[in-house]
Short mmCIF file of C-alpha atoms in Angstrom, two decimals:
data_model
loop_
_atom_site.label_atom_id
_atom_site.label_comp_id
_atom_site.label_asym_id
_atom_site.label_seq_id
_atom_site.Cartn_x
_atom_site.Cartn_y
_atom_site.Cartn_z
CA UNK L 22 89.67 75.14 3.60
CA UNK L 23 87.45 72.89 6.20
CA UNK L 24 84.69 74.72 7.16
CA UNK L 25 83.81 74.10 10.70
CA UNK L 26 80.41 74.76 12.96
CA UNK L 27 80.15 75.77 16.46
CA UNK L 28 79.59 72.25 18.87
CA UNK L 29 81.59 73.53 21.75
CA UNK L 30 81.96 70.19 23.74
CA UNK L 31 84.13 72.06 26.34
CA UNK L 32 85.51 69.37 28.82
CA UNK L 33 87.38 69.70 31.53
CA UNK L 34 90.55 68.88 31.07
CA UNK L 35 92.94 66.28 29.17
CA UNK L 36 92.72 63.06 31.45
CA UNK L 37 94.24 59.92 30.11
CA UNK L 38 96.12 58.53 26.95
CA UNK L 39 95.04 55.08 25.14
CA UNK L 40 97.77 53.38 23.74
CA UNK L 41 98.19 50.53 21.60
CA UNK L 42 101.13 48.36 22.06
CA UNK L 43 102.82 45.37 20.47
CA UNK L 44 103.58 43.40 23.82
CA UNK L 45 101.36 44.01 26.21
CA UNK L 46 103.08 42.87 29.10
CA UNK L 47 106.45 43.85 28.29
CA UNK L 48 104.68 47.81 27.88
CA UNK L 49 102.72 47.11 31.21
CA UNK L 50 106.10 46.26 33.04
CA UNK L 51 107.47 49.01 31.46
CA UNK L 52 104.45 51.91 32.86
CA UNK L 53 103.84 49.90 35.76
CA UNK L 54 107.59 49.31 37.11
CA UNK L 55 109.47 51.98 35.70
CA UNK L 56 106.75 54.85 35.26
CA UNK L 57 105.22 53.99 38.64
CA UNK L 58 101.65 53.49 37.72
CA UNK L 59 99.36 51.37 39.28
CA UNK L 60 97.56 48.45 37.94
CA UNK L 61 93.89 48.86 38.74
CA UNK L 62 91.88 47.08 36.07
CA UNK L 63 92.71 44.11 33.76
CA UNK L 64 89.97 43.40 30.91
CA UNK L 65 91.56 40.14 29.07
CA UNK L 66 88.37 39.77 26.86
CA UNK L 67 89.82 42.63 24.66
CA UNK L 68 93.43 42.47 25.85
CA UNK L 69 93.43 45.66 27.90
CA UNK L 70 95.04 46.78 31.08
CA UNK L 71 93.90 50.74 33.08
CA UNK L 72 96.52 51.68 35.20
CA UNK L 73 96.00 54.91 37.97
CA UNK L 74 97.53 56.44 40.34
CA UNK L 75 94.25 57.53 42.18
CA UNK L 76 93.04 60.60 40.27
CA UNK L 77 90.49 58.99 38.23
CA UNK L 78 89.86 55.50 36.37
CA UNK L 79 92.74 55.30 34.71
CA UNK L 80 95.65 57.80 33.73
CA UNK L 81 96.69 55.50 30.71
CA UNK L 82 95.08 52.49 29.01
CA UNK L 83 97.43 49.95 27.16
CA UNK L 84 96.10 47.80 24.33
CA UNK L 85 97.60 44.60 22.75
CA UNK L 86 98.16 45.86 19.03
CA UNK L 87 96.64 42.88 16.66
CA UNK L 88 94.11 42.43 13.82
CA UNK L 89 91.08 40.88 15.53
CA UNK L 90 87.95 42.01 16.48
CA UNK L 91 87.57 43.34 19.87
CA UNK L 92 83.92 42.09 20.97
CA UNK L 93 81.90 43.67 23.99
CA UNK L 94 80.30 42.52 26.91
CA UNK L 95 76.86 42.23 25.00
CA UNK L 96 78.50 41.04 21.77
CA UNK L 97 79.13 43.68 19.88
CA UNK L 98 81.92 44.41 18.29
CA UNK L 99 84.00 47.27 20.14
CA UNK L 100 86.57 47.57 18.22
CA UNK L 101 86.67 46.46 14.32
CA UNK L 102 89.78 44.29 13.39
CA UNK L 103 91.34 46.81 10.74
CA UNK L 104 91.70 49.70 14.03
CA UNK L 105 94.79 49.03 16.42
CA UNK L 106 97.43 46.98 14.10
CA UNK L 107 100.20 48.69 15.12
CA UNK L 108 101.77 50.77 18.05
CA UNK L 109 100.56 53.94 18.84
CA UNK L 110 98.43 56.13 20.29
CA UNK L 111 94.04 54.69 20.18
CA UNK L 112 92.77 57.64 21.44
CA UNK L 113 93.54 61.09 24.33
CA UNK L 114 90.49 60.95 27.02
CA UNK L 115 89.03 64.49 27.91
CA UNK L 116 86.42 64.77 30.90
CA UNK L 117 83.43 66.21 30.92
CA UNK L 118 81.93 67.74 34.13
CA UNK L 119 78.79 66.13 33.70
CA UNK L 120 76.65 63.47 31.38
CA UNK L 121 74.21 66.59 30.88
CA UNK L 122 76.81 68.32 29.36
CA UNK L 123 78.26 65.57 27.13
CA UNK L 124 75.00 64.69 25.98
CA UNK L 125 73.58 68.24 25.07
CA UNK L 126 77.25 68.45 23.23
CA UNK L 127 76.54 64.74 21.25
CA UNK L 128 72.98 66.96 20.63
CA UNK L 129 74.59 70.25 18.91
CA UNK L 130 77.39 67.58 17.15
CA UNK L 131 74.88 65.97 15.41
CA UNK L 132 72.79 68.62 14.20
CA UNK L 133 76.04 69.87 12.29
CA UNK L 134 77.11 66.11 10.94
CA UNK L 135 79.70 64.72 13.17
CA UNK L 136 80.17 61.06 13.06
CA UNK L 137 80.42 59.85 16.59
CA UNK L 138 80.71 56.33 18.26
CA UNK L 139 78.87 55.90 21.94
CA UNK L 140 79.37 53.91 24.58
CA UNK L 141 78.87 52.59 28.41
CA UNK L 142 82.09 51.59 30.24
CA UNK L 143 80.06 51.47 33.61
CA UNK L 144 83.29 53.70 35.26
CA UNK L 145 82.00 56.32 32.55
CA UNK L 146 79.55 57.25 29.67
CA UNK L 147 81.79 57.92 26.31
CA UNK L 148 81.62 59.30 22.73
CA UNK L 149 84.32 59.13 20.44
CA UNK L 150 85.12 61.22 17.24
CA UNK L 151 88.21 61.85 14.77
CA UNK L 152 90.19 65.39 14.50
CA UNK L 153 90.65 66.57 11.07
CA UNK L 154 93.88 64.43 11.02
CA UNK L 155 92.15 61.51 12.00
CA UNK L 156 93.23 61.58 15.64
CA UNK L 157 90.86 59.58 17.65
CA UNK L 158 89.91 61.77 20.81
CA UNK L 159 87.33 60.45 23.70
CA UNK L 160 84.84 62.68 25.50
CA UNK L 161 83.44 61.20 28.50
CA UNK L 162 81.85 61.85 31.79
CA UNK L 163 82.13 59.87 34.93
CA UNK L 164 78.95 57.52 35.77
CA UNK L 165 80.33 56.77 39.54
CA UNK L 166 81.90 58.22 42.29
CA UNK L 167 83.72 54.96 43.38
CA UNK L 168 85.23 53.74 40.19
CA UNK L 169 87.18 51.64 42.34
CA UNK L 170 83.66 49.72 43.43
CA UNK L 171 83.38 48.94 40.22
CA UNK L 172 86.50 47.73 38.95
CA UNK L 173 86.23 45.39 41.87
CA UNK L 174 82.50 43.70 41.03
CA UNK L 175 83.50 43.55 37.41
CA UNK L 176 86.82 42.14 37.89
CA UNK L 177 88.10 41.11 34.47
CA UNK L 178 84.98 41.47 33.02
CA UNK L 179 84.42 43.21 29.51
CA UNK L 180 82.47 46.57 30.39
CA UNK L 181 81.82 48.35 27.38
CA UNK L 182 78.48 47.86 25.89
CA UNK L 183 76.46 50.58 23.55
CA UNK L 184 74.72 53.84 24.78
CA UNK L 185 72.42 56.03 23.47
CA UNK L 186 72.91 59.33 24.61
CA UNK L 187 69.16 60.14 23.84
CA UNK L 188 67.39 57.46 25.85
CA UNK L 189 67.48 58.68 29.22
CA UNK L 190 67.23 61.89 31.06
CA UNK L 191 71.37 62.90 32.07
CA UNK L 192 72.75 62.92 35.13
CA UNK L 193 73.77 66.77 36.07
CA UNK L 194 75.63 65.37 38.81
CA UNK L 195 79.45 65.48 38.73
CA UNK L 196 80.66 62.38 39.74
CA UNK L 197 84.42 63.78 39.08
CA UNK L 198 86.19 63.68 42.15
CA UNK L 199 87.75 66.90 43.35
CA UNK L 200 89.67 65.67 45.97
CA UNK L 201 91.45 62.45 44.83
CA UNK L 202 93.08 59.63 47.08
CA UNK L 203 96.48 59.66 45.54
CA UNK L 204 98.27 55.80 45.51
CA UNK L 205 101.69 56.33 44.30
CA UNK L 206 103.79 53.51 43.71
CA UNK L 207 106.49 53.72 45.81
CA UNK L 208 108.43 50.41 44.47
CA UNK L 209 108.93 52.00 41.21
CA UNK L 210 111.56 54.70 40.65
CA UNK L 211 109.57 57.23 38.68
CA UNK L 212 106.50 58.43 40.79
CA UNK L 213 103.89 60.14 39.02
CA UNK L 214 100.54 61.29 40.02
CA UNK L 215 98.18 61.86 37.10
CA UNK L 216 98.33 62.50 32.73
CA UNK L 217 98.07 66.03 32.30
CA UNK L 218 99.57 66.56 28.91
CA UNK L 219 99.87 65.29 25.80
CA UNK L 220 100.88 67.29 22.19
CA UNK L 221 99.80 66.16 18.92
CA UNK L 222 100.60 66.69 15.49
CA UNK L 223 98.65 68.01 12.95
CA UNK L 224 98.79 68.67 9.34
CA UNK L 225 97.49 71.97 9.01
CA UNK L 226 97.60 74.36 12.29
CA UNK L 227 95.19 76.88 11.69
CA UNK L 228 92.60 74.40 10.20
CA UNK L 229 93.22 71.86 13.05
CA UNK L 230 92.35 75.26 15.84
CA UNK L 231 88.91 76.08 14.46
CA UNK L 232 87.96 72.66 15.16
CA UNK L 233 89.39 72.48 18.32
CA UNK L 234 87.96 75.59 19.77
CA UNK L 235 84.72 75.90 17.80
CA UNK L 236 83.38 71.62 17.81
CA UNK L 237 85.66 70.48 20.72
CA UNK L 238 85.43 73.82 23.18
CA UNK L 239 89.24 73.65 23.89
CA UNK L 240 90.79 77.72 24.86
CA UNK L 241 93.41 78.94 23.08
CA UNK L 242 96.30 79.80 25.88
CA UNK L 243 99.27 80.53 23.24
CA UNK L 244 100.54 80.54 19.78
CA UNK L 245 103.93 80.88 18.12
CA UNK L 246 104.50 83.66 16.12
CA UNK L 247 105.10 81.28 13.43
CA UNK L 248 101.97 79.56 13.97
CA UNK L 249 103.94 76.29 14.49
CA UNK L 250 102.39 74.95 17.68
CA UNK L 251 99.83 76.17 19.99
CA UNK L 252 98.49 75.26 23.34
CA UNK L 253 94.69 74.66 24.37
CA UNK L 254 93.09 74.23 27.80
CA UNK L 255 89.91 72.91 28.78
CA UNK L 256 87.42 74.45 31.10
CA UNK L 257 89.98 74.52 34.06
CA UNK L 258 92.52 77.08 32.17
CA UNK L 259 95.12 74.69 32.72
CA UNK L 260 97.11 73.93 29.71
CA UNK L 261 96.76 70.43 28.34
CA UNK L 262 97.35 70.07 24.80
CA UNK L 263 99.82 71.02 22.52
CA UNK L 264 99.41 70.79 18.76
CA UNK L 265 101.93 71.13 16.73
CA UNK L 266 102.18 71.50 12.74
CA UNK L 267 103.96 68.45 11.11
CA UNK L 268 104.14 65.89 8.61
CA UNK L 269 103.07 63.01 10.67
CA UNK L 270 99.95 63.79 12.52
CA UNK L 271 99.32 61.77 15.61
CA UNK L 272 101.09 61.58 18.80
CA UNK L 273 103.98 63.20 19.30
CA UNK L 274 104.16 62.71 23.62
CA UNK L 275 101.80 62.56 26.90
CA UNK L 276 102.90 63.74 29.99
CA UNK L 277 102.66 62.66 33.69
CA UNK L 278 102.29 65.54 36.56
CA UNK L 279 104.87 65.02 39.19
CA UNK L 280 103.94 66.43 42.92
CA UNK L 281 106.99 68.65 43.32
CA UNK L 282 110.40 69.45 42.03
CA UNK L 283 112.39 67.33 44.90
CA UNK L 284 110.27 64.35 43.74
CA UNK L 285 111.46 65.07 40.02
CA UNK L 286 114.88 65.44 41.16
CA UNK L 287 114.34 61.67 43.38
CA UNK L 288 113.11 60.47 40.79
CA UNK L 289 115.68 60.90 38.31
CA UNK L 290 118.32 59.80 41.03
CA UNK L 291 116.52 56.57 41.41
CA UNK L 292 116.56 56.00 37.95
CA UNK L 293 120.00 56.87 37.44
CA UNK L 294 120.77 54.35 40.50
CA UNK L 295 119.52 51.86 38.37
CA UNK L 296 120.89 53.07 34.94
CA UNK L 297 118.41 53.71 33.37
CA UNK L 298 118.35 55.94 30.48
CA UNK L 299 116.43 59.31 30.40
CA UNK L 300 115.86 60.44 26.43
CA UNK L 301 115.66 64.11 27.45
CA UNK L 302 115.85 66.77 30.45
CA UNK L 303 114.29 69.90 30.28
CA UNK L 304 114.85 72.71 32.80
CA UNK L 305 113.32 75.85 31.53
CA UNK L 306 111.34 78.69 33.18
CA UNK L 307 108.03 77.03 32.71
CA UNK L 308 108.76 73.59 33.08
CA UNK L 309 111.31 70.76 34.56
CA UNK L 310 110.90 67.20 33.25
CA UNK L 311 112.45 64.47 31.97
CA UNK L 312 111.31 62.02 29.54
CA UNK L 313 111.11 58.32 28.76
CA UNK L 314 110.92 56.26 25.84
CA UNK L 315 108.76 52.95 25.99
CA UNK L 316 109.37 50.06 24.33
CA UNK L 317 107.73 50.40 21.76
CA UNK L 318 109.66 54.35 21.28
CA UNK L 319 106.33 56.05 22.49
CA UNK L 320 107.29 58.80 24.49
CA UNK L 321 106.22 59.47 28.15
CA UNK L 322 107.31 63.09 29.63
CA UNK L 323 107.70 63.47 33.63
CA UNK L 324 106.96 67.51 34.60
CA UNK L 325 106.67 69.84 37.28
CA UNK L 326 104.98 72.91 35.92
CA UNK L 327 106.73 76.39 36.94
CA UNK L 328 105.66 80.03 36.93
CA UNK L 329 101.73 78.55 37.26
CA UNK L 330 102.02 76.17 34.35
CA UNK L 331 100.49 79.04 31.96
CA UNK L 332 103.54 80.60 30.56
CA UNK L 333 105.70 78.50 26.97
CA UNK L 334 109.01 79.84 26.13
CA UNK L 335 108.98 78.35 22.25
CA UNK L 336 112.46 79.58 21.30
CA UNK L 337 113.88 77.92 24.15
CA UNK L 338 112.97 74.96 22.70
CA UNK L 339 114.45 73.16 20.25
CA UNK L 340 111.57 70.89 19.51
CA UNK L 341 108.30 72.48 19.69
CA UNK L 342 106.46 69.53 20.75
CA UNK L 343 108.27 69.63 24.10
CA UNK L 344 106.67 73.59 24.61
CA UNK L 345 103.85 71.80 27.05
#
């Protein structure tokens, strides 16, 4: 049995998915054109595109998938050439409210042992640690309030460059922005407005919930009465995570918050207009969606949250994953 301690991180709420991919254009056609997100930020020095639709940053990062180093903009190396071979999921984003908060958090992780990796992406301040599964999970506050500013003087520039957590005062600002300027992209037929959900599996369920609600903060909202899956918010109460118990840990799907249930509905039509495919619809008390499958078989679910978003009906559900 893992023993965990207390750390508590307790961030907002889930905020964007990092994905590796094994052709990066074809999988930013693919999220850009199809899953109607915008294009705001192209780093080439480590073969990364950020696309948002306005509610932070960046909703979802997509990574070319190869064995090099990825090196920094002061020449270190970001990313080691062993990490990101292969297609799949580099890391779920969670915000903090404030750097105060993520850096008295990095304080009580490391008086307990955690191994942690920090960073300066200008848009944000970052530390990164593993689950128990070895899911790689980001907790980050903003450093901006115009990440858009930024993007723009650093224009396919690298960013990233180290931070120590412990070398200045924090800000105890929030630089989040609570009322976001929402750019969908109307050429695309799907027409999403921000990640809001992912679900991950895990090896052991009960193991993989003390660390995530005594070292990462998260709330339990439900659990199966098989103790199968159970879903975790963050400091907003709204539900964000699923994990699920499995063979296979690692990403099982993120999902993309649609505005309403006539824009679902529009934007299956336009999809169907154009043939395309969906891999699943769900229409179930607490949630309609549909999902897509990438190119690279990653999937991507499209929801509108009923009954408040709070309520899971797990036996209506043939596959757990799909009960956020």
């Amino acid at each position: 049995m893992t023993v965990v301690q207390r750390v508590g991180f307790t961030p907002r709420r889930l905020a964007h998915a990092n994905l590796w991919v094994s052709d990066l254009e074809r999988s930013l056609s693919f999220y850009r054109d199809i899953c109607g997100l915008n294009q705001v930020f192209d780093e080439p020095g480590i073969s990364a595109v950020f696309l948002s639709n306005g509610n932070s940053h960046h909703d979802l990062a997509l990574m070319q998938a190869k064995a090099e180093d990825r090196v920094g903009r002061l020449g270190q190396v970001q990313i080691p050439k062993d990490v990101g071979n292969h297609p799949g999921l580099n890391h779920l984003g969670f915000e903090m409210a404030t750097e105060a908060e993520l850096v008295a958090a990095y304080r009580r992780a490391l008086d307990v042992g955690i191994s942690m990796r920090t960073v300066n992406h200008q848009i944000s301040r970052s530390l990164y640690l593993h689950d128990l599964d070895g899911n790689y999970l980001e907790f980050y506050c903003d450093a901006t309030n115009d990440w858009r500013k930024v993007y723009a003087e650093c224009a396919d520039e690298l960013l990233t460059e180290p931070w120590d957590p412990r070398a200045s005062t924090p800000v105890t600002e929030e630089l989040w922005d609570p009322q976001p300027r929402y750019e969908v992209n109307a050429a695309a037929p799907a027409r999403p407005l921000f990640t809001a959900r992912a679900s991950l599996f895990v090896s052991d369920l009960d193991q993989a919930l003390d660390f995530y609600t005594e070292v990462l903060g998260l709330t339990v909202l439900y659990t199966s009465p098989d103790r199968a899956v159970a879903v975790l918010s963050g400091s907003t109460g709204v539900p964000g995570l699923a994990l699920v118990e499995g063979d296979s840990p690692g990403l099982h799907h993120f999902g993309l918050e649609v505005a309403s249930e006539y824009e679902l509905q529009a934007s299956l039509s336009r999809l169907a207009g154009m043939g395309y495919e969906t891999d699943l619809i769900i229409d179930k008390p607490d949630k309609h969606s549909f999902v897509l499958a990438d190119p690279d078989g990653l999937r991507v679910e499209f929801f509108v949250a009923r009954n408040g978003g709070g309520q899971v009906h797990l036996p209506a559900y043939a596959e757990p994953a799909y009960a956020l």
